[in-house]
PDB file of C-alpha atoms in Angstrom:
ATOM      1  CA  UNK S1013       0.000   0.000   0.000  1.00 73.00           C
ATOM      2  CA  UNK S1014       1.123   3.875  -0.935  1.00 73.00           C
ATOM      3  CA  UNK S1015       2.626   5.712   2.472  1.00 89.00           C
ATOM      4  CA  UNK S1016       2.030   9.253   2.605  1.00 94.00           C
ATOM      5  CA  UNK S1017       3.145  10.583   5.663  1.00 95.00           C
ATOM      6  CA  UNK S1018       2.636  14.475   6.995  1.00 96.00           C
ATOM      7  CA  UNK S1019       4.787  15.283   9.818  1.00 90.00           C
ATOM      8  CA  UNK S1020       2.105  16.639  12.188  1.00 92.00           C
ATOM      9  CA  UNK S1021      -1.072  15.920  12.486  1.00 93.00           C
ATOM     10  CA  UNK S1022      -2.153  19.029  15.035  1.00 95.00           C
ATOM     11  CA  UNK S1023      -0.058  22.067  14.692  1.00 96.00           C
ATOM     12  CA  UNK S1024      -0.392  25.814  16.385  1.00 97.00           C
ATOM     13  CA  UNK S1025       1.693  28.807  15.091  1.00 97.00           C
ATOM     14  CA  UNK S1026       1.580  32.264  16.129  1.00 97.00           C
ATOM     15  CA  UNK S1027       0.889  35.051  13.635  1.00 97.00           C
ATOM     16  CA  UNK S1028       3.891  36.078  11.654  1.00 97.00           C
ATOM     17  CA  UNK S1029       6.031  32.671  12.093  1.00 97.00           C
ATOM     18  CA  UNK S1030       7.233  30.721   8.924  1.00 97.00           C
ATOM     19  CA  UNK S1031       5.585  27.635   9.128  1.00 97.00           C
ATOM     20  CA  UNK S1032       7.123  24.469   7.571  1.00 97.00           C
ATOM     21  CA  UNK S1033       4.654  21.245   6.708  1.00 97.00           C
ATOM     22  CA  UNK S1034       6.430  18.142   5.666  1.00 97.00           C
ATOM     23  CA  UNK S1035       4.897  15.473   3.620  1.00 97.00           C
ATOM     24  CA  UNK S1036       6.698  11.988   2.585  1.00 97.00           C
ATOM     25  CA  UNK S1037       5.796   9.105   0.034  1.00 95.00           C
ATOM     26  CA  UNK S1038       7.979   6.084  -0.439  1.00 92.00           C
ATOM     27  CA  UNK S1039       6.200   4.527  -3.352  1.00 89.00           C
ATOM     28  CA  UNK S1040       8.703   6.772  -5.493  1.00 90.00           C
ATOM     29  CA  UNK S1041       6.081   8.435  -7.493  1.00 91.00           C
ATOM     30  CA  UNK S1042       6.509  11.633  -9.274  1.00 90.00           C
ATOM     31  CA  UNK S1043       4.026  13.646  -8.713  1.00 92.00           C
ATOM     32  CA  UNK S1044       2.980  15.491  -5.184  1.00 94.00           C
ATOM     33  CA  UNK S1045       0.076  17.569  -4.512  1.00 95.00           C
ATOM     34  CA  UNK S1046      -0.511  20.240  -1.073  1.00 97.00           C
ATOM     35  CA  UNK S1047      -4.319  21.129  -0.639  1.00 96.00           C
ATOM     36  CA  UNK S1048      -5.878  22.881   1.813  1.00 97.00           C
ATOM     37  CA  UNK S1049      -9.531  21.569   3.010  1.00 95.00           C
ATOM     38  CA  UNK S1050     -11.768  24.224   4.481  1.00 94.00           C
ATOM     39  CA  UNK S1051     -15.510  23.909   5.578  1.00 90.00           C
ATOM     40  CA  UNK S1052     -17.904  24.408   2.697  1.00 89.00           C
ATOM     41  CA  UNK S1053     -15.197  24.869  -0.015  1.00 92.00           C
ATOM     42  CA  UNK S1054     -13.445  21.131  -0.222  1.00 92.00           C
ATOM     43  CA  UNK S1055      -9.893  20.491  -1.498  1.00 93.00           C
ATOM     44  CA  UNK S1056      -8.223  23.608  -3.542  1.00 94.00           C
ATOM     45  CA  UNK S1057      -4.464  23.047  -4.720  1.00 94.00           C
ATOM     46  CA  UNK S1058      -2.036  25.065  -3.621  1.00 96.00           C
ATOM     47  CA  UNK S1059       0.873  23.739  -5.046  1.00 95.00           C
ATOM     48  CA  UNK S1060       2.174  20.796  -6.778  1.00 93.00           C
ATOM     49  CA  UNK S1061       5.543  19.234  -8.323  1.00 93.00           C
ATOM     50  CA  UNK S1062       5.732  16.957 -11.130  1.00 90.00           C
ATOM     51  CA  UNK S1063       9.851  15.785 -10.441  1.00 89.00           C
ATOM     52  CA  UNK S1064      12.548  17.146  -7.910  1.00 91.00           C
ATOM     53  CA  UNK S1065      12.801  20.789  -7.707  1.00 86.00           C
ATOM     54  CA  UNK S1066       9.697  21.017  -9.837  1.00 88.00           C
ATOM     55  CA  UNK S1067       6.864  23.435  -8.719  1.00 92.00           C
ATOM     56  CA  UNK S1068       3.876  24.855 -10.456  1.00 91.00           C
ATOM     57  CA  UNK S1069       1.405  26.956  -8.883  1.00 93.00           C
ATOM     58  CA  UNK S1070      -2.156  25.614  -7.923  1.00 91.00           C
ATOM     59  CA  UNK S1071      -5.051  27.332  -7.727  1.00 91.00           C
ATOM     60  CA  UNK S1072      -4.407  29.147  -4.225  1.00 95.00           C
ATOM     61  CA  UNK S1073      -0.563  29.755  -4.217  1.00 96.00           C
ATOM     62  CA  UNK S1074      -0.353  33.440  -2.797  1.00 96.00           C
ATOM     63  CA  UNK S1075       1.128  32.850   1.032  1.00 96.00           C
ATOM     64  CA  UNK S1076       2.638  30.012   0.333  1.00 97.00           C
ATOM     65  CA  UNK S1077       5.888  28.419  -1.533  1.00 97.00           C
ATOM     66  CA  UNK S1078       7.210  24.963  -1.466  1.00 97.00           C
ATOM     67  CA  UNK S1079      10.336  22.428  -1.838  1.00 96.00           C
ATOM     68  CA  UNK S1080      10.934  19.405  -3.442  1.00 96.00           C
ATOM     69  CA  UNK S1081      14.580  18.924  -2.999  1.00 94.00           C
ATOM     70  CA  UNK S1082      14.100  15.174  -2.999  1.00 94.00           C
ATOM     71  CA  UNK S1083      12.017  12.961  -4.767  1.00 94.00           C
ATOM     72  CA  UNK S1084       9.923  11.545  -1.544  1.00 95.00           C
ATOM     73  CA  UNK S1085       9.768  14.762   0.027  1.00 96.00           C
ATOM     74  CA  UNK S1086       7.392  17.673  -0.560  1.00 97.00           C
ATOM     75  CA  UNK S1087       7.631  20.849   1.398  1.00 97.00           C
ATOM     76  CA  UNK S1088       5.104  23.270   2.105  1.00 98.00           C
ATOM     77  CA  UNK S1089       6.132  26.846   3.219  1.00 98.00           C
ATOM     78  CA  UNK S1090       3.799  29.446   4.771  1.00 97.00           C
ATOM     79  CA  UNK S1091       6.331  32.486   4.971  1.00 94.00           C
ATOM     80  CA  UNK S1092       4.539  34.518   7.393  1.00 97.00           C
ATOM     81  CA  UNK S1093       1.680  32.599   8.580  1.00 97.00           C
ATOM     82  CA  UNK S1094      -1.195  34.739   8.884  1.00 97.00           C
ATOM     83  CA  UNK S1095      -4.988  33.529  11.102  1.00 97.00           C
ATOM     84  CA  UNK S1096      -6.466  32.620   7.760  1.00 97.00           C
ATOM     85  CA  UNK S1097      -4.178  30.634   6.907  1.00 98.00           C
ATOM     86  CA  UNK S1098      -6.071  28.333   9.681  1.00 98.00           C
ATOM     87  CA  UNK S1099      -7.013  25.286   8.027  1.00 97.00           C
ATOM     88  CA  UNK S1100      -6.626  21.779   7.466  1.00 96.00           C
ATOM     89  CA  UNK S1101      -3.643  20.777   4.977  1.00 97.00           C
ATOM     90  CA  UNK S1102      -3.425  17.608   3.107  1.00 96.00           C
ATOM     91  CA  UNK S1103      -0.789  15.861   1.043  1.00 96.00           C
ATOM     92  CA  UNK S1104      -1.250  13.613  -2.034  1.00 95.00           C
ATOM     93  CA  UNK S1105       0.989  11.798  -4.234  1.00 94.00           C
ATOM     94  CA  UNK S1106       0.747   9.824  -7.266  1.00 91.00           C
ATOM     95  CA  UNK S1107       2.412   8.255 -10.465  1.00 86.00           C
ATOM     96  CA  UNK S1108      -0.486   9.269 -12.819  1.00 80.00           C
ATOM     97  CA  UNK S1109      -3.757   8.306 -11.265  1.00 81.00           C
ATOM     98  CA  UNK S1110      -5.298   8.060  -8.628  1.00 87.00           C
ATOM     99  CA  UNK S1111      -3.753  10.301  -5.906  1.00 90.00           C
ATOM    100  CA  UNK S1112      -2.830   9.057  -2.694  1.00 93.00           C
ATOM    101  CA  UNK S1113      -3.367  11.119   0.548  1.00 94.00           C
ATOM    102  CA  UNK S1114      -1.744  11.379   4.131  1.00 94.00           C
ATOM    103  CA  UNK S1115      -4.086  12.093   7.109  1.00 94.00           C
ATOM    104  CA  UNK S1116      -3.790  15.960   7.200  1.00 95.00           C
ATOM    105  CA  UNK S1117      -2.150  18.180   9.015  1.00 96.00           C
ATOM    106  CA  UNK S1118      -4.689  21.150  10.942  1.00 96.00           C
ATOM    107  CA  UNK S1119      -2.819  23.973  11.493  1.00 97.00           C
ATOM    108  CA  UNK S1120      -3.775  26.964  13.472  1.00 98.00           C
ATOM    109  CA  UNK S1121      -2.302  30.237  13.369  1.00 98.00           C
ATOM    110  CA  UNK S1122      -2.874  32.572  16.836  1.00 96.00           C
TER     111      UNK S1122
ATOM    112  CA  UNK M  97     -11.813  25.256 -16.923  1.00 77.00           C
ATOM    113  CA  UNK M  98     -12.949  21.771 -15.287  1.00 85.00           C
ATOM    114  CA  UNK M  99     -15.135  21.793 -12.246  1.00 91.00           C
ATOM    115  CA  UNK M 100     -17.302  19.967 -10.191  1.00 95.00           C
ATOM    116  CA  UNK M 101     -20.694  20.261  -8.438  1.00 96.00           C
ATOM    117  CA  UNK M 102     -22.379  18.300  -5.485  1.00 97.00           C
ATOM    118  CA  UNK M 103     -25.342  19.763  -5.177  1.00 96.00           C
ATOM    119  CA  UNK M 104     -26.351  17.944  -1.582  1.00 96.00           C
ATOM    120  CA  UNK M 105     -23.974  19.333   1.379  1.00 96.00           C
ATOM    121  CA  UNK M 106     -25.631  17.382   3.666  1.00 97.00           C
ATOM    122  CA  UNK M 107     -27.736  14.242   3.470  1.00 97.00           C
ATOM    123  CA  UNK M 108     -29.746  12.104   5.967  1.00 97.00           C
ATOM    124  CA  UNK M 109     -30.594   8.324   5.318  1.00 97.00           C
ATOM    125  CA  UNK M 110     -31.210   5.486   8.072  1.00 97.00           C
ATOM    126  CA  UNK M 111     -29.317   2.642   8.430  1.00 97.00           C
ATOM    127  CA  UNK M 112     -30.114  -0.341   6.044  1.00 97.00           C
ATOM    128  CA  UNK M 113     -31.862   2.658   3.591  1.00 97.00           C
ATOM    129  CA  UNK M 114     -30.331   3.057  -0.156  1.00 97.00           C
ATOM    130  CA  UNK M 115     -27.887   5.853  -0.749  1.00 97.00           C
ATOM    131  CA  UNK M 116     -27.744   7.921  -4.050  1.00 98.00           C
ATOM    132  CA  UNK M 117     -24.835  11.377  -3.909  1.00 98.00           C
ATOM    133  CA  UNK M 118     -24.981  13.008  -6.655  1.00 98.00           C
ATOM    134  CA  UNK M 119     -21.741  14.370  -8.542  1.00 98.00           C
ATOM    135  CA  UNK M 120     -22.091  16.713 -11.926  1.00 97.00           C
ATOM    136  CA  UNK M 121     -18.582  17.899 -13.976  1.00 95.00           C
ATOM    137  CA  UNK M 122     -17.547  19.910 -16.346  1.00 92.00           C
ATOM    138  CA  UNK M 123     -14.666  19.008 -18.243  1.00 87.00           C
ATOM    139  CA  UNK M 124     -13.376  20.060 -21.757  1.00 78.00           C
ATOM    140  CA  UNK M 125     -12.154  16.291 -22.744  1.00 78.00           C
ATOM    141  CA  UNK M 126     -13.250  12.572 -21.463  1.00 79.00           C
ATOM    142  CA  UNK M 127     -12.638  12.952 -17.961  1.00 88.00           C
ATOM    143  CA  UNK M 128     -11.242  10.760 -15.143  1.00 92.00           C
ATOM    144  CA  UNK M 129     -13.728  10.972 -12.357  1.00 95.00           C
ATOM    145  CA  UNK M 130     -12.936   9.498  -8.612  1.00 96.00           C
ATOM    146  CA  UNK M 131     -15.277   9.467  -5.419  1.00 98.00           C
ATOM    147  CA  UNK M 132     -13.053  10.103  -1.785  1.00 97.00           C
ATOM    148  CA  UNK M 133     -14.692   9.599   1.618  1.00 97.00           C
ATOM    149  CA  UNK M 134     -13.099  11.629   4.461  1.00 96.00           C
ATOM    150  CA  UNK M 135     -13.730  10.031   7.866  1.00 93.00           C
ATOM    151  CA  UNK M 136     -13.321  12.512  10.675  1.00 88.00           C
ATOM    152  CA  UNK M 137     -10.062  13.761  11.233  1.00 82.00           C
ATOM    153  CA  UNK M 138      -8.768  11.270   8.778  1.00 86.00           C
ATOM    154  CA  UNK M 139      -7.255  11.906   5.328  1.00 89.00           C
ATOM    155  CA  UNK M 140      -9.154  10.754   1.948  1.00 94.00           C
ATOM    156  CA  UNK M 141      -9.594   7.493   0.690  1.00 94.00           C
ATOM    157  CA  UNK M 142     -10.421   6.091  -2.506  1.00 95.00           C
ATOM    158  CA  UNK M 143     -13.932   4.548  -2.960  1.00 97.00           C
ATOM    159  CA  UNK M 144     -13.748   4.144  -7.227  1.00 96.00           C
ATOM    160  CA  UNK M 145     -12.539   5.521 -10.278  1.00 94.00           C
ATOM    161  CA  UNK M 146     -13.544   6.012 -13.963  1.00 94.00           C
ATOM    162  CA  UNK M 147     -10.990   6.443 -16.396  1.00 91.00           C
ATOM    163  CA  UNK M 148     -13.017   4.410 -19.384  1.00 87.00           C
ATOM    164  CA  UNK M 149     -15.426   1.561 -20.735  1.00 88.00           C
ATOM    165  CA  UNK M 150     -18.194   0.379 -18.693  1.00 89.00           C
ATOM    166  CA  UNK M 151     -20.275   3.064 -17.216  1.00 92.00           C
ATOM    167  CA  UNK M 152     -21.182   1.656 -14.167  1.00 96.00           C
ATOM    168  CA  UNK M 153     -17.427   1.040 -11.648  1.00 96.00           C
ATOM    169  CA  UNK M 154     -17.491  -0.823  -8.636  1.00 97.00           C
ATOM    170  CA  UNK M 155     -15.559   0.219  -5.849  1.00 96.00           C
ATOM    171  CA  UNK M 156     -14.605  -0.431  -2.386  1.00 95.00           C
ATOM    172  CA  UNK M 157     -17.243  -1.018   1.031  1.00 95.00           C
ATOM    173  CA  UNK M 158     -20.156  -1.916  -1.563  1.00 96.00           C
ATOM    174  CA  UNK M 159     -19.820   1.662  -3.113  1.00 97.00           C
ATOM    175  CA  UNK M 160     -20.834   1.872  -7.402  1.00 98.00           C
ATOM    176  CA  UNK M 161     -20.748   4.478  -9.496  1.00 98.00           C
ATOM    177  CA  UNK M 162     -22.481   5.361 -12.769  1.00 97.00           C
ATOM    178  CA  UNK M 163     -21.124   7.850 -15.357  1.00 95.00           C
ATOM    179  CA  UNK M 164     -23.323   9.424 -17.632  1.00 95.00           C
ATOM    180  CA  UNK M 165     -21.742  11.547 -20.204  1.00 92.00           C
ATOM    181  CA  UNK M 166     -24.719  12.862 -21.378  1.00 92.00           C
ATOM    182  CA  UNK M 167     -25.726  14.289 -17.919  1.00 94.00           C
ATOM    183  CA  UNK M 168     -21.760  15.045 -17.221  1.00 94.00           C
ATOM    184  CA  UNK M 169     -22.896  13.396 -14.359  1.00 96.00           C
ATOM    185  CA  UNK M 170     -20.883  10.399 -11.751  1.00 97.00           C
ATOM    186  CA  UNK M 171     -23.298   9.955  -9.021  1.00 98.00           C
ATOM    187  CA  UNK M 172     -22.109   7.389  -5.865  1.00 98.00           C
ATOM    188  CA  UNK M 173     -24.611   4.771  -5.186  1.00 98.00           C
ATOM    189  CA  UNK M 174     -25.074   2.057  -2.319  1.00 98.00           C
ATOM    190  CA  UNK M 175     -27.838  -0.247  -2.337  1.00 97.00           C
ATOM    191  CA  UNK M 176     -27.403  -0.282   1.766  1.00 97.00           C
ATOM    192  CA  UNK M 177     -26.269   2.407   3.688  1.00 97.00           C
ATOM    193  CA  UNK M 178     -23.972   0.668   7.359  1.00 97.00           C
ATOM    194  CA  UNK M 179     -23.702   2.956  10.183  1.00 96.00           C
ATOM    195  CA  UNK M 180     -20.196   3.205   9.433  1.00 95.00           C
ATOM    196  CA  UNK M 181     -21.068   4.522   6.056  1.00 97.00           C
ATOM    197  CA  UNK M 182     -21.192   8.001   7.721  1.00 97.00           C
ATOM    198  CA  UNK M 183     -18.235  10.446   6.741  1.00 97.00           C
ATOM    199  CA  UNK M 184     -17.816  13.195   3.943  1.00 97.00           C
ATOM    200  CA  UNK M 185     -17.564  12.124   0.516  1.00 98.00           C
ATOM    201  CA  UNK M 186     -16.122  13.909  -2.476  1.00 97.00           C
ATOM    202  CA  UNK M 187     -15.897  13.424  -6.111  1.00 97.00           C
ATOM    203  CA  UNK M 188     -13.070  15.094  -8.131  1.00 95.00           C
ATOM    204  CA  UNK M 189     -12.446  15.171 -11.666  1.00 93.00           C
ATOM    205  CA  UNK M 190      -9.032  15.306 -13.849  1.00 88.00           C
ATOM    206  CA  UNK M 191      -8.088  14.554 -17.090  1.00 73.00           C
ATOM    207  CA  UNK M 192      -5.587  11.897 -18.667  1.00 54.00           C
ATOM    208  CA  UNK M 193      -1.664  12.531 -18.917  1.00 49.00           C
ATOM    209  CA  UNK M 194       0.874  12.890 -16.825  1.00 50.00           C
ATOM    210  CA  UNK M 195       3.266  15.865 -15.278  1.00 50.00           C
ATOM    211  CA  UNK M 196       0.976  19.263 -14.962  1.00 53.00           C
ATOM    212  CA  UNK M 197      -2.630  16.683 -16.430  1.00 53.00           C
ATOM    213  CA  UNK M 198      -2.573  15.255 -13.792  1.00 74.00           C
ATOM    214  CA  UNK M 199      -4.350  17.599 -11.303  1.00 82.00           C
ATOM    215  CA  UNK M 200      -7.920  17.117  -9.766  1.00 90.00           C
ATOM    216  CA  UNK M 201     -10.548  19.516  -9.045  1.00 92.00           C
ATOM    217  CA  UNK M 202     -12.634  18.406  -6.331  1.00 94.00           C
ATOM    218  CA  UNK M 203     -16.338  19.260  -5.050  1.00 95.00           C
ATOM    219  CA  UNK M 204     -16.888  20.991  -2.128  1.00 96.00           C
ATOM    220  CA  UNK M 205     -18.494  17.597  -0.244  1.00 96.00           C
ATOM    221  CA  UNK M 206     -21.439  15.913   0.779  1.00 97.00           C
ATOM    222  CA  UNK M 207     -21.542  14.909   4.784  1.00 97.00           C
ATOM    223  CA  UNK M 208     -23.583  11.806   5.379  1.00 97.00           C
ATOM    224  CA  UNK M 209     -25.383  10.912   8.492  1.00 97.00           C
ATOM    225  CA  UNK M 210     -26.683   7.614   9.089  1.00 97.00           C
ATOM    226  CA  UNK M 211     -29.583   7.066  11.523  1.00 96.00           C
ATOM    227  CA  UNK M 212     -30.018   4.087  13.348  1.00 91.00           C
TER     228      UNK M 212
END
């Protein structure tokens, strides 16, 4: 079975921080995915990376940046986390179809 | 500019009842459609997938779905709904290829409760 691990599963941040939310795969598949998952509005991309140091914008980027410095392991940056940024984070990864997912990481920002 | 619609955000049914969520697209070329279910706290799991031929895909826990081009529509059927059934489920759509294809657009979810 596919592995995709996030770091954290509960996280709190104050206003301001840079924020740093690790995600890792070991089926070696190219492709990995961040989303954020908010009430009412489902799963909107924020970033994803198609090989290592690879990154194209999703459809929510602004606040965020990301690093894929190895193939396994997919970064997700908030540079100065702001309240609503608040929200639950998830990480996919996949060869073509279908994307796998870890559990989510919810992060709050005070 | 593909999207997706689930019309229901929240749906009812009792225990042992039949389940019907329904899932519409829009998508410029033959989609791939999926259904997730997100139990609390948990991450998503595949329930089925349609990339092509037969219409109607079985998937996982007793879960079917039928795509119906003409509708641009991939409802999630279940002739029984278990207790267990209850969770958020959402259907995404994406298109074939690999590299910057391969992305998926998701619906904004449909909780289901189950009654006893």
């Amino acid at each position: 079975d596919v592995k995709v691990t996030q770091s954290s599963r509960y996280l709190v941040k104050r206003t301001g921080e840079k924020v740093f939310l690790e995600c890792v795969q070991d089926m070696d598949h190219e492709n990995m995915f961040w989303y954020r998952q908010d009430p009412g509005l489902g799963l909107r991309l924020i970033y994803f990376s198609y090989d290592v140091k690879m990154k194209e914008k999703g459809d929510i980027p602004e606040g965020y940046s990301v690093s894929r410095e190895k193939k396994e392991r997919f970064s997700l940056i908030l540079e100065s986390a702001s309240t609503n940024q608040t929200s639950m984070y998830l990480c996919a990864s996949s060869v073509h179809w279908p994307q796998h997912f870890g559990d989510g990481t919810r992060l709050s920002i005070l | 500019a593909q999207s997706v619609t689930q019309p229901d955000i929240h749906i009812t049914v009792s225990e042992g009842a039949s389940l019907e969520l329904r899932c519409n697209y829009s998508y410029g070329a033959t989609p791939y459609l999926f259904w997730y279910v997100q139990s609390p706290g948990q991450g998503l799991q595949l329930l089925l997938k349609y990339f092509s031929g037969d219409t109607l895909v079985q998937g996982i826990k007793g879960f079917e779905a039928e795509f119906k081009r003409s509708q641009s529509s991939f409802n999630l059927r279940k002739p029984s709904v278990h207790w267990s059934d209850a969770a958020e489920y959402f259907c995404a759509v994406g298109g074939g290829g690999s590299g910057t294809a391969s992305k998926l657009t998701f619906g904004t979810g449909t909780r289901l409760q189950v009654t006893l």
